[in-house]
Amino acid sequence: MSTESATPKKRAKTKKKKKKNGFKKFWRLGMEEFNTGGFDISSDGELVAREGNYQYNIFDIVKKYGSPTEIFFPTVVENRVRDLIETFNAYIKVLGYKGKFHYHYPMKVNQNKEFVLPAVAEGSNLDVASANELYLVKRMLEQERFHNKMRVICNGPKTARYMDLIEELRGKGLTVIPIIEDPVELERMQKFKGPVGIRVDLNVKVKSHWDKKFNRFGFTEDELLDIGKIRNLSVLHYHISSQIEQMNGFIEPLKRAIQLFAKMKEKNPGLDTLDIGGGAGVPYNKQKKFYSGKSLIQKIVKTAKTQADALGIKHPNLIAEWGRYVVAPAQMTIYRVIAEKSVQNKGGNKWYVVDGSFMNDLTDTWALKQKWHVIPINNLHHPKLERVWFAGSSCDSDDKYTHGGVHVLVPKLSDIDELFVGILDTGAYQDSLASHHCLLSSPLKLMAANGEIKVVRKRETPEEVGRQFGW
Ligand SMILES: *Cc1c(COP(=O)(O)O)cnc(C)c1O
């Protein structure tokens, strides 16, 4: 647009628009690379979320339903699953990779029905971590909710009940692949009739909070080579970490795993699949560049091909179990700021007290100092900002969010009528880790789909919370 010929009035308008775009950029909204492509600011300075040509005014929604509230967008899960599968398949084709790709959604990342079903609808298989998660698969199967060509990987220690369920579902025609975790399971799996997998604890370190010095999962590489032949072995599995910070954290383990795969294949000719586990990260921090899913997938397929060719083995089928990557951006959590206090001995910072709990609802804030992107839901055009630390509503001194001891900038509360804040990317892990410290109620859960808002989990009443504690 040319401003040369614009009338003064028009010019002023353009300037204003530019300034408003400045706010959008400032709050890191409308940026695909940060998974905020669907967010915008209304002309009244309120947060808007778009889904195709539908849009939701988030401020109007929390005014209507109250807070604390979580809003979940199933189309985000659908789009991300579809895109992930299509991108793997596209690079498999372009690069001439001979193996197949299977995506397995790891249920533990978010077991809410509203999260799992959209993933399944887009062609996702499942990965379960416990007997109770597998029980949900049984329920879906009994309700004829899915095709029994769906494949289910079973991770975690196999208790007797877990093993019975695996056998039961296999009997119903479902492809259930138990991943052998320890020598006891190895022994027990001698009698299992279907394909099995085994987990390796790769001798390689990657940059991430979760790659621990001592890992208790699976077998060491040497142990696997010593075991030699494993009955019905089809899958070699590793899961190195979560929120892996750099692409190399995928490539080094992959190279090492394919070397091991080639050696194990000598004794186990049926071994045809490499399961690379989870670990793909999301840009929680919207200030720093992060690798894209596309470049990551390209590099994975390329590396698998080069490595398998160098070793002269058939290209393995690939399984990815990326959970956080798919569901984190599909939910936001909203609190209302209910009070303001000054932070003693910390020049200028204010405590903004919110009506929910970081410790209960966003447990990773407390457990691993998770950093979030926090934005206002209203007054997004307000020019005066305050440096704040958030305090949760429980009585616990750890119930706070300080952005790693720095601060968060939000509109100055004393200037405005009210302030709601939204925490983005809360769809992964927080729901099942959530707790009831001080018996606070969990947030209301809303689903935004097809232009409509649906209550999917009501706000807990005092009676309901009390009941969980025997009252
Ligand atoms: C937790 C887990 C995943 C998912 O990890 P993300 O980092 O969320 O992708 C996948 N596979 C296994 C075995 C896991 O334990």
mmCIF file of C-alpha atoms in Angstrom, residues 359 366 392 394-400 437-438:
data_model
loop_
_atom_site.group_PDB
_atom_site.id
_atom_site.type_symbol
_atom_site.label_atom_id
_atom_site.label_comp_id
_atom_site.label_asym_id
_atom_site.label_seq_id
_atom_site.Cartn_x
_atom_site.Cartn_y
_atom_site.Cartn_z
ATOM 1 C CA MET A 359 1.284 -25.423 40.911
ATOM 2 C CA TRP A 366 6.787 -25.963 39.726
ATOM 3 C CA GLY A 392 -1.198 -18.656 42.267
ATOM 4 C CA SER A 394 -2.908 -21.862 46.697
ATOM 5 C CA CYS A 395 -1.200 -21.102 50.002
ATOM 6 C CA ASP A 396 2.087 -22.547 48.765
ATOM 7 C CA SER A 397 5.105 -20.273 48.357
ATOM 8 C CA ASP A 398 6.105 -22.382 45.328
ATOM 9 C CA ASP A 399 2.828 -21.556 43.579
ATOM 10 C CA LYS A 400 4.206 -18.795 41.365
ATOM 11 C CA HIS A 437 -3.337 -28.574 46.551
ATOM 12 C CA CYS A 438 -5.469 -26.503 49.004
#
